[in-house]
PDB file of C-alpha atoms in Angstrom:
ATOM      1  CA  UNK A  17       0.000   0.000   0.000  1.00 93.00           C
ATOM      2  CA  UNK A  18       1.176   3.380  -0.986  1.00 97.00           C
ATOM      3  CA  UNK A  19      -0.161   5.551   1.600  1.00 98.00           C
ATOM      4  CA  UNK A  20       0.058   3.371   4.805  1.00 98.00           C
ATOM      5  CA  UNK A  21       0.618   4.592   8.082  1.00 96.00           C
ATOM      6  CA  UNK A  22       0.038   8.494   6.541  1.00 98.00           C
ATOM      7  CA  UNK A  23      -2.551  10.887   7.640  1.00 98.00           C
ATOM      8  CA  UNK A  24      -4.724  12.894   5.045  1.00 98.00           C
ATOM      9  CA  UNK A  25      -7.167  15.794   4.688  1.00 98.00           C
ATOM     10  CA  UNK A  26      -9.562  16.005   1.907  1.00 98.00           C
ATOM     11  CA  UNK A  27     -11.539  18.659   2.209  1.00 98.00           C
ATOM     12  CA  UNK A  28     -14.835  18.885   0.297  1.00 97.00           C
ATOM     13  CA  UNK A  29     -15.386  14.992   0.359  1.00 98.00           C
ATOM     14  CA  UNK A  30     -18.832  14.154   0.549  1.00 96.00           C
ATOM     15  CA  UNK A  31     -19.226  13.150  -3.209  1.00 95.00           C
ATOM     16  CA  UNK A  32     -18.090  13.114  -6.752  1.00 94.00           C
ATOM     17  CA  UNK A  33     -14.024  13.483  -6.671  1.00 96.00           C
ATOM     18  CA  UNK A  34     -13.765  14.222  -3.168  1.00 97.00           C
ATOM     19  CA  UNK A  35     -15.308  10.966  -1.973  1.00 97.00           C
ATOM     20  CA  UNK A  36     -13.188   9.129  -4.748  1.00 98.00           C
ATOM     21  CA  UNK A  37      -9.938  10.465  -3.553  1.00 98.00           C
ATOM     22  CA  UNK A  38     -10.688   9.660   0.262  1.00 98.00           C
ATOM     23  CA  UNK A  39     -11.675   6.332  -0.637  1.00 98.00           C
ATOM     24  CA  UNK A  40      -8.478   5.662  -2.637  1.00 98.00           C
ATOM     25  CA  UNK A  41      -6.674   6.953   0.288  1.00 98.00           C
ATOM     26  CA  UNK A  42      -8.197   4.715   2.224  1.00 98.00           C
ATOM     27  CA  UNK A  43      -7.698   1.590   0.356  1.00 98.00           C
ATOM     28  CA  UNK A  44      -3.852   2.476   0.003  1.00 98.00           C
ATOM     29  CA  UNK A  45      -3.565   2.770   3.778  1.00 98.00           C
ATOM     30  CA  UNK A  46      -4.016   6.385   4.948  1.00 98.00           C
ATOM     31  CA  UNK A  47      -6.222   7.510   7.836  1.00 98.00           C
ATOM     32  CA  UNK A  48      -8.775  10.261   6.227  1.00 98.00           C
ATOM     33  CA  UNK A  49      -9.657  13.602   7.507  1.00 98.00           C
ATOM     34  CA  UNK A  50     -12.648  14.455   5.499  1.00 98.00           C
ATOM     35  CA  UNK A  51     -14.815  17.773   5.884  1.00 97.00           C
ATOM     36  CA  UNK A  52     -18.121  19.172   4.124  1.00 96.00           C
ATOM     37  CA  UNK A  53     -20.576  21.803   5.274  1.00 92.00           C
ATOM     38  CA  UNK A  54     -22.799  19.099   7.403  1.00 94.00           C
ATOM     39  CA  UNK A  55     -21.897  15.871   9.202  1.00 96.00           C
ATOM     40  CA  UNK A  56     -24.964  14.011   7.758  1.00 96.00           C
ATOM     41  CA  UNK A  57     -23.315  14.462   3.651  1.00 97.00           C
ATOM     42  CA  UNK A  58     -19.812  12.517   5.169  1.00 98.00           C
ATOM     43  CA  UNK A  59     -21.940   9.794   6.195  1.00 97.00           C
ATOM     44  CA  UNK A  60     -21.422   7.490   3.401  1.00 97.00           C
ATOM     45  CA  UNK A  61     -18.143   8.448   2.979  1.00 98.00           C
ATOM     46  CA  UNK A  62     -17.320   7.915   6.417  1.00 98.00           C
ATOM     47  CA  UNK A  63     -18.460   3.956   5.783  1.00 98.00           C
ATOM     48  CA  UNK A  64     -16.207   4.145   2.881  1.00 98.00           C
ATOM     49  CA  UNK A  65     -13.204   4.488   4.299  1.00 98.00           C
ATOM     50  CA  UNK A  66     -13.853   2.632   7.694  1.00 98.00           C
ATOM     51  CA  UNK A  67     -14.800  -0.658   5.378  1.00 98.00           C
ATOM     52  CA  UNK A  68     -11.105  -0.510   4.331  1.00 98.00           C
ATOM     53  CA  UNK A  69     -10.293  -0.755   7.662  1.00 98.00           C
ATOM     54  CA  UNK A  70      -8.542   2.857   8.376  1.00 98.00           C
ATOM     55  CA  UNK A  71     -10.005   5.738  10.703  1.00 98.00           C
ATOM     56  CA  UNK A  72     -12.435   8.086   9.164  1.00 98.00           C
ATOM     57  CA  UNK A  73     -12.843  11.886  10.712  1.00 97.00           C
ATOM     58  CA  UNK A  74     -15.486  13.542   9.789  1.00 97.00           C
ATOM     59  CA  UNK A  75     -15.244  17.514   9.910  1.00 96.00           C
ATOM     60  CA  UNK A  76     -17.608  20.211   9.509  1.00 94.00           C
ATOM     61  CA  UNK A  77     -15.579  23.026   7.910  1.00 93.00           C
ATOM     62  CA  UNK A  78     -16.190  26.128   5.842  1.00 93.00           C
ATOM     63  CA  UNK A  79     -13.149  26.601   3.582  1.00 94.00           C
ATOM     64  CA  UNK A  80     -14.464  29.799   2.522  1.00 95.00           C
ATOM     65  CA  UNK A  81     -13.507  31.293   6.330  1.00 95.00           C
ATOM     66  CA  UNK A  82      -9.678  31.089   6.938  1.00 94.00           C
ATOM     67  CA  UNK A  83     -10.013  31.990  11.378  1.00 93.00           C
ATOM     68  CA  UNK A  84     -12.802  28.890  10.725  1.00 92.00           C
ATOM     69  CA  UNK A  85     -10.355  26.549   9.021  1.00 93.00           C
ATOM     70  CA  UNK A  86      -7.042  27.353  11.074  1.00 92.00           C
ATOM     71  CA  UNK A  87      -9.007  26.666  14.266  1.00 93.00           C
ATOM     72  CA  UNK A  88     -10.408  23.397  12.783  1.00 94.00           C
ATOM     73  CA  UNK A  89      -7.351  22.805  11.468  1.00 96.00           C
ATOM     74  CA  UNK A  90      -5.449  23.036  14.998  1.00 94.00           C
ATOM     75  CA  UNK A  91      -7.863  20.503  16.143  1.00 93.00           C
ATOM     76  CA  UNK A  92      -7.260  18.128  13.447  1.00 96.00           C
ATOM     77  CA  UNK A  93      -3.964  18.147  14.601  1.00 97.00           C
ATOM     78  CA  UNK A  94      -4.200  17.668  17.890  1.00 95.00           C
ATOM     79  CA  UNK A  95      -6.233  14.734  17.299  1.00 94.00           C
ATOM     80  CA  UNK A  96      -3.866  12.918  14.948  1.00 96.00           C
ATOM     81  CA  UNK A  97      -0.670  14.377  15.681  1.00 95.00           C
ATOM     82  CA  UNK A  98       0.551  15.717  12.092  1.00 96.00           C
ATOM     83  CA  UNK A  99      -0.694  15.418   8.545  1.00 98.00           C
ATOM     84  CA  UNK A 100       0.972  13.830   5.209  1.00 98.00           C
ATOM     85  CA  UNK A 101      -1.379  14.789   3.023  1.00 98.00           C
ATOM     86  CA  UNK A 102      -3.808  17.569   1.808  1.00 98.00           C
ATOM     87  CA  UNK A 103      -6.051  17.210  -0.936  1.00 98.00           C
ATOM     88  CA  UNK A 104      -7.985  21.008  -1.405  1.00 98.00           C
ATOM     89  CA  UNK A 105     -10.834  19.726  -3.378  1.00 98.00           C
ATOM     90  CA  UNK A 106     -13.209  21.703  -2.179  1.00 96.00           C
ATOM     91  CA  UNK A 107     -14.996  24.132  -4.752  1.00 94.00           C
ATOM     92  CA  UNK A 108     -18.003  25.780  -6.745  1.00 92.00           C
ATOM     93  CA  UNK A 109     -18.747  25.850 -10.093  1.00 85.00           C
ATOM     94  CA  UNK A 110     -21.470  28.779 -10.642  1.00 73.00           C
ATOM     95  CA  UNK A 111     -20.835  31.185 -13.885  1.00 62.00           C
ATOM     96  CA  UNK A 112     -22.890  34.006 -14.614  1.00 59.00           C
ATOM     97  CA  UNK A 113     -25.598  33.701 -17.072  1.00 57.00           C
ATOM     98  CA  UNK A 114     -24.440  36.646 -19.670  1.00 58.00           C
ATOM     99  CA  UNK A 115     -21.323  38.873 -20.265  1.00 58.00           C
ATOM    100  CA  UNK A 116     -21.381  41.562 -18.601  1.00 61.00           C
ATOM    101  CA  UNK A 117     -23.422  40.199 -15.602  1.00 65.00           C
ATOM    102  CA  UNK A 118     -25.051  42.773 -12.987  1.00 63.00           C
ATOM    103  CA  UNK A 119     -24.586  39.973 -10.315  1.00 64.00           C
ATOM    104  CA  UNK A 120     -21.110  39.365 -10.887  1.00 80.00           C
ATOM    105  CA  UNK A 121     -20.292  40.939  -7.955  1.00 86.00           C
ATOM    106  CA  UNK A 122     -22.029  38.344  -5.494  1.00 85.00           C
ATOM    107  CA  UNK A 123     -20.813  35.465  -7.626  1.00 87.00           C
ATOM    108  CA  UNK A 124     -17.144  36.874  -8.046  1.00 91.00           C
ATOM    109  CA  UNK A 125     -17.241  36.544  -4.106  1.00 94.00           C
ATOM    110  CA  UNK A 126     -18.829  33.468  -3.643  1.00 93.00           C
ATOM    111  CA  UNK A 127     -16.346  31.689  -6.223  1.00 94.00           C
ATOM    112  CA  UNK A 128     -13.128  33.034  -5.224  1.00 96.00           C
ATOM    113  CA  UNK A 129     -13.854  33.013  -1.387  1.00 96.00           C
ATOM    114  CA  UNK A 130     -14.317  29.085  -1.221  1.00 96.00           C
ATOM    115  CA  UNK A 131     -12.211  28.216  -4.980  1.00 97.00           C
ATOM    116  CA  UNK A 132      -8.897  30.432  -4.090  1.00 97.00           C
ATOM    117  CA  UNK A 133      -8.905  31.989  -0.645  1.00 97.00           C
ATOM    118  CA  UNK A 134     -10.101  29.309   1.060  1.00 96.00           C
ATOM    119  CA  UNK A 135      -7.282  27.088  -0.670  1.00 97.00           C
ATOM    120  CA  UNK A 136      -4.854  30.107   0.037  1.00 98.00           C
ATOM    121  CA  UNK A 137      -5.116  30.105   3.560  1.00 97.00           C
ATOM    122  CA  UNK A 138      -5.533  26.426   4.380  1.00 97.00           C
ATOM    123  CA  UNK A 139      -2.780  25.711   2.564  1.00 98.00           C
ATOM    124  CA  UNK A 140      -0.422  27.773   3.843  1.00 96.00           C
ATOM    125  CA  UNK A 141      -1.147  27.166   7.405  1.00 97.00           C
ATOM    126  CA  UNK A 142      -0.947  23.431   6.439  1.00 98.00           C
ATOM    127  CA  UNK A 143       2.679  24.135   4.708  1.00 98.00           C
ATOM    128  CA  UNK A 144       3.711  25.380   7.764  1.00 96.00           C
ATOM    129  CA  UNK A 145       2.547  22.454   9.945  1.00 97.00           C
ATOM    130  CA  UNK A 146       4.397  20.504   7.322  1.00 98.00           C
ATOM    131  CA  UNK A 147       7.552  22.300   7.501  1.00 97.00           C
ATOM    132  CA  UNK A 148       7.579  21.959  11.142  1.00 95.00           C
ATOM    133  CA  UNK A 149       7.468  18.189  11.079  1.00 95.00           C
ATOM    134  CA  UNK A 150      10.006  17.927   8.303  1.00 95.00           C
ATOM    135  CA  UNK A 151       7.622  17.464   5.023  1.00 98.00           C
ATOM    136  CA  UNK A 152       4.580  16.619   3.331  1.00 98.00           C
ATOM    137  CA  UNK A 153       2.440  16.657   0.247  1.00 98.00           C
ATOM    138  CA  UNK A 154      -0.020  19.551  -0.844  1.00 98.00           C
ATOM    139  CA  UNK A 155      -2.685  18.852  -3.667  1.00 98.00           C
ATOM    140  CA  UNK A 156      -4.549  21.595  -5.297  1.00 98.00           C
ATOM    141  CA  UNK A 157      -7.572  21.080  -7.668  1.00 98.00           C
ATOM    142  CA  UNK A 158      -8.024  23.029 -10.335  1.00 97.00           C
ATOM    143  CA  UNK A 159      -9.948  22.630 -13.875  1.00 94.00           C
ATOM    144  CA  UNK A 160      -8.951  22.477 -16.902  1.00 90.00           C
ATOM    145  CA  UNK A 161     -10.805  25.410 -17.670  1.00 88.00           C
ATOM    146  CA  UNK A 162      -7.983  27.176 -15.315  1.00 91.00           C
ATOM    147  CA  UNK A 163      -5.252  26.378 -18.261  1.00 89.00           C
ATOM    148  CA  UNK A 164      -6.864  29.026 -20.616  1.00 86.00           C
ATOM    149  CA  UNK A 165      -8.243  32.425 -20.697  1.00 81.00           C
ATOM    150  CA  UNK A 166     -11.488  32.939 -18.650  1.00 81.00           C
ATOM    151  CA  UNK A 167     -13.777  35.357 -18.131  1.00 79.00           C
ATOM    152  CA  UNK A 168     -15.900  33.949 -15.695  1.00 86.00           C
ATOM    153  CA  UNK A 169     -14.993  34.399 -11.654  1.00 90.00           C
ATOM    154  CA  UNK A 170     -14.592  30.308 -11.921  1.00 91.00           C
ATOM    155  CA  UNK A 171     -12.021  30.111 -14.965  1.00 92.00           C
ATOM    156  CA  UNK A 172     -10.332  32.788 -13.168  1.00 94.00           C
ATOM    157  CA  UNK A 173     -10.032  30.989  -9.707  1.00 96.00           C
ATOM    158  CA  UNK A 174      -8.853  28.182 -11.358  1.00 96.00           C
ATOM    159  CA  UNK A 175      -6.456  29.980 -12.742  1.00 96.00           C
ATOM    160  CA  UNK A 176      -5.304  31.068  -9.939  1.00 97.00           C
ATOM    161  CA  UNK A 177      -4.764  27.938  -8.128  1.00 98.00           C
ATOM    162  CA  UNK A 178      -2.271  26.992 -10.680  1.00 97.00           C
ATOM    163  CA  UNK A 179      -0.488  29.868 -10.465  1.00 97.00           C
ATOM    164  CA  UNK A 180      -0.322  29.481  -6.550  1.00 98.00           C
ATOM    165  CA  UNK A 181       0.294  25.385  -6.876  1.00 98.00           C
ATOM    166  CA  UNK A 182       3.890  26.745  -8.530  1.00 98.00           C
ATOM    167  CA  UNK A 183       4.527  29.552  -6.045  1.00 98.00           C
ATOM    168  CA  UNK A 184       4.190  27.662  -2.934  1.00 98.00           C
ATOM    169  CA  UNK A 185       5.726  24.985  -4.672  1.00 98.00           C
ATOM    170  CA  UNK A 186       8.628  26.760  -4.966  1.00 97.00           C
ATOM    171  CA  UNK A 187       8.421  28.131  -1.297  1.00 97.00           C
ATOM    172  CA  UNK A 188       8.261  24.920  -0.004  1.00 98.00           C
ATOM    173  CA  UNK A 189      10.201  22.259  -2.197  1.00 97.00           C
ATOM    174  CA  UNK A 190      13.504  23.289   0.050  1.00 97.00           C
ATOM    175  CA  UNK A 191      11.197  22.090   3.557  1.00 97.00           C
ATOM    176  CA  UNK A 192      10.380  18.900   2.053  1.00 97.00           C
ATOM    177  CA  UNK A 193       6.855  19.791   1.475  1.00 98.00           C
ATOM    178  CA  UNK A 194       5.914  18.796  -2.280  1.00 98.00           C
ATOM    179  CA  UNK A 195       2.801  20.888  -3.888  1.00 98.00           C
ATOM    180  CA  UNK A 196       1.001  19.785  -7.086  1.00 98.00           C
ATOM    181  CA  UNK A 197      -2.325  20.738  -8.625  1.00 98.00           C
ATOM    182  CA  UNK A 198      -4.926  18.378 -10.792  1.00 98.00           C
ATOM    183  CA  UNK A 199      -6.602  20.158 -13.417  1.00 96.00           C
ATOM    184  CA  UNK A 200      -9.724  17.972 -14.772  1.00 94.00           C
ATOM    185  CA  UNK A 201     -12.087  18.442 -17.409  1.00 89.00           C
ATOM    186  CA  UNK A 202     -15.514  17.183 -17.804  1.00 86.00           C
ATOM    187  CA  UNK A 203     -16.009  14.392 -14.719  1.00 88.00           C
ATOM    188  CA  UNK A 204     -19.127  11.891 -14.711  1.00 80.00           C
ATOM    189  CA  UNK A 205     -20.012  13.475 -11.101  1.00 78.00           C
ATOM    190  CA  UNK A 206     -23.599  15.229  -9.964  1.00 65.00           C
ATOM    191  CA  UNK A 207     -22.287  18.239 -10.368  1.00 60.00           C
ATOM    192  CA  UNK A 208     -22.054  17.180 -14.338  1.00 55.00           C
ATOM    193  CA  UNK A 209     -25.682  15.791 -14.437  1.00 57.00           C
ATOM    194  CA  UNK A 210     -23.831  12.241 -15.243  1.00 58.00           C
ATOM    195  CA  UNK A 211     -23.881   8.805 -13.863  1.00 54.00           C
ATOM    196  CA  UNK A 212     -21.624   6.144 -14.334  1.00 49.00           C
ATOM    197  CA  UNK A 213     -19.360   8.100 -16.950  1.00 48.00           C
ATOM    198  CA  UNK A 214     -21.913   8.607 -19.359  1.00 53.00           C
ATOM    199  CA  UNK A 215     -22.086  12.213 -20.334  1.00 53.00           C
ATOM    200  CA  UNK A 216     -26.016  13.659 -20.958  1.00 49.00           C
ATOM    201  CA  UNK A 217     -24.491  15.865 -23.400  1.00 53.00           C
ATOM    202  CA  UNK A 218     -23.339  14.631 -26.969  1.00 42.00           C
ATOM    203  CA  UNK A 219     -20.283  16.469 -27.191  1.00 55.00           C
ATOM    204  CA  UNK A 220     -17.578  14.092 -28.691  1.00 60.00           C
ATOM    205  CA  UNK A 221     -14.810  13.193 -26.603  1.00 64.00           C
ATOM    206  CA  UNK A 222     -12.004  10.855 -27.615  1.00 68.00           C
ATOM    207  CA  UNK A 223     -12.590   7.875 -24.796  1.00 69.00           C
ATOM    208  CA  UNK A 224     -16.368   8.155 -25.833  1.00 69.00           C
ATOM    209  CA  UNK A 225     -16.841   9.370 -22.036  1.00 76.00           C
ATOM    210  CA  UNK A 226     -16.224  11.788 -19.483  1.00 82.00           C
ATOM    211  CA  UNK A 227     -13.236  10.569 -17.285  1.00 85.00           C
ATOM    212  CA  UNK A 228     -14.544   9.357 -13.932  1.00 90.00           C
ATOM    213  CA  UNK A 229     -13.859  10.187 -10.686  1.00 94.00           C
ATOM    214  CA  UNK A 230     -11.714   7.257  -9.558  1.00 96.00           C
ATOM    215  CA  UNK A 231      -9.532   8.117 -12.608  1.00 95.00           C
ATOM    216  CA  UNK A 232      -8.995  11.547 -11.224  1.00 97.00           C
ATOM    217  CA  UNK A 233      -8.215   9.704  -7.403  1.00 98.00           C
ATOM    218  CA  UNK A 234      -5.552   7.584  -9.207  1.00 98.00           C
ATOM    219  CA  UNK A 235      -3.701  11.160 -10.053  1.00 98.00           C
ATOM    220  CA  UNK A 236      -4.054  11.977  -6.545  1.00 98.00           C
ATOM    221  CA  UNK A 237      -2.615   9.250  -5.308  1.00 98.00           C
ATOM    222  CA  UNK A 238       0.378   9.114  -7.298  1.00 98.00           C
ATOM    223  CA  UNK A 239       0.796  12.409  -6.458  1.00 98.00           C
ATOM    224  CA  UNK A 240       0.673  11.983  -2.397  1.00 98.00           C
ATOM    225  CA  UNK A 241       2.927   8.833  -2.887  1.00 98.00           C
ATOM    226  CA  UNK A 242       6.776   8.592  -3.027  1.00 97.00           C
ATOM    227  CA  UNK A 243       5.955   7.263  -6.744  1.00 97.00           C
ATOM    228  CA  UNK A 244       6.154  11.571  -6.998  1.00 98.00           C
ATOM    229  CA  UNK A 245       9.014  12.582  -5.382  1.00 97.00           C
ATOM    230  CA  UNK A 246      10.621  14.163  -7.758  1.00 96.00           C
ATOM    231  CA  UNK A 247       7.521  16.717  -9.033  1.00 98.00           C
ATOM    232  CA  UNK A 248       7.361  19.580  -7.802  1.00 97.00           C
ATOM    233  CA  UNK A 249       4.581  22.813  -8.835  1.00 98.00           C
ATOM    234  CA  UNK A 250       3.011  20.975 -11.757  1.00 98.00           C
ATOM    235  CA  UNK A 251      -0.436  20.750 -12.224  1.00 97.00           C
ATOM    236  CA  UNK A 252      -1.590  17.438 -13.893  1.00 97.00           C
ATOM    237  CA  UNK A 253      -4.507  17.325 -16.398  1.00 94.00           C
ATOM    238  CA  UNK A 254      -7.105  14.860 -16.313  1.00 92.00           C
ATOM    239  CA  UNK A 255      -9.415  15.766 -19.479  1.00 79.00           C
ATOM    240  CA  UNK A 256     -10.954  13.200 -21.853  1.00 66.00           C
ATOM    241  CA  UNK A 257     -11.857  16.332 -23.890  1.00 65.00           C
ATOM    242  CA  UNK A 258     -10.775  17.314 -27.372  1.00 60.00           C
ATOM    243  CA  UNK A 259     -10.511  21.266 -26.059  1.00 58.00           C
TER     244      UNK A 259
END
């Protein structure tokens, strides 16, 4: 197992890639920190990774407040000592209807408090746990809609998190803390209106499918193992798209 003995945080785990990645955790031997805004969405997930056997703690947590996530983070850590592993998969996907939008405002906000600030600030409080106990492995999510031009408060924060994923990768790759991002395209999740990889839409992709979100866990997990040890600030694509 590639993961065993280590301790993780993924945050915004309750379903779709979240829930994948904590269960692949699981299965490769981590203990899982997972959060969401209620305790009744970790439920299942919670199951998930207790029927492989490791410990499962379920967190309520806003990412979008950094004073709310350092103080749930110090508790975190109190409880399990140190972490290995964070996986900030926690995010929105809401654009604006038209170009210019009179409620861009609101949405700007929403987006880029819970997309990029929330990431900012749990991350770095989280390198600096790392750096204390010698090292550690920092996983961004992006989109691939973050690798090109955007004018839409999403495109933008995903953006963003790849241009952060390299900063602090850069910061940190002297402490022994490792930072890389994932950037997928379309995912048969909820969010996507699919089930079981089969997009609703019929735009053509060259598997035929969207990529699912075990296929997007395996990336993690290569990325939080020593299989990685030599990558440093790059941000990994996961797209079954032609664009």
């Amino acid at each position: 197992m590639r993961l065993s003995g280590k301790q993780a945080l993924v945050t915004g785990a309750s379903r779709g890639i979240g829930r994948a990645i904590a269960r692949t955790f699981a299965r490769e031997g981590a203990d899982v920190a997972v959060t969401a805004r209620s305790l009744e969405s970790l439920s299942d997930v919670v199951n998930d990774i207790e029927a492989f056997g490791r410990k499962a703690l379920p967190l309520v947590w806003d990412v979008s407040d950094p004073a709310a996530s350092c103080e749930q983070l110090r508790v975190l850590l109190e409880a399990v000592g140190r972490l290995d592993a964070l996986v900030n998969n926690a995010g929105v996907v809401r654009l604006p209807e038209d170009f210019p939008d009179p409620t861009q405002e609101a949405l700007w906000d929403y987006t880029m408090d819970i997309n990029l600030k929330g990431l900012f600030f749990l991350s770095q409080a989280v390198a600096e746990a790392m750096k204390d106990e010698g090292g550690g492995v920092i996983i961004n999510l992006s989109s691939d809609a973050g690798m090109r031009g955007a004018a839409s408060p999403y495109g933008i924060s995903k953006w963003g998190v790849i241009g952060y994923t390299q900063g602090l990768a850069k910061q940190m790759a002297q402490h022994g803390v490792r930072v890389n991002g994932i950037a997928p395209g379309p995912v048969a999740t909820g969010m996507m209106r699919c089930e079981d990889g089969e997009p609703k839409d019929s735009a053509p992709h060259p598997l035929g499918r969207f990529a699912l979100p075990e296929e997007v866990a395996d990336v993690a997990l290569f990325l939080a193992s020593d299989d990685s040890r030599a990558v440093f600030g790059h941000t990994i694509v996961v797209n079954t798209a032609n664009d």
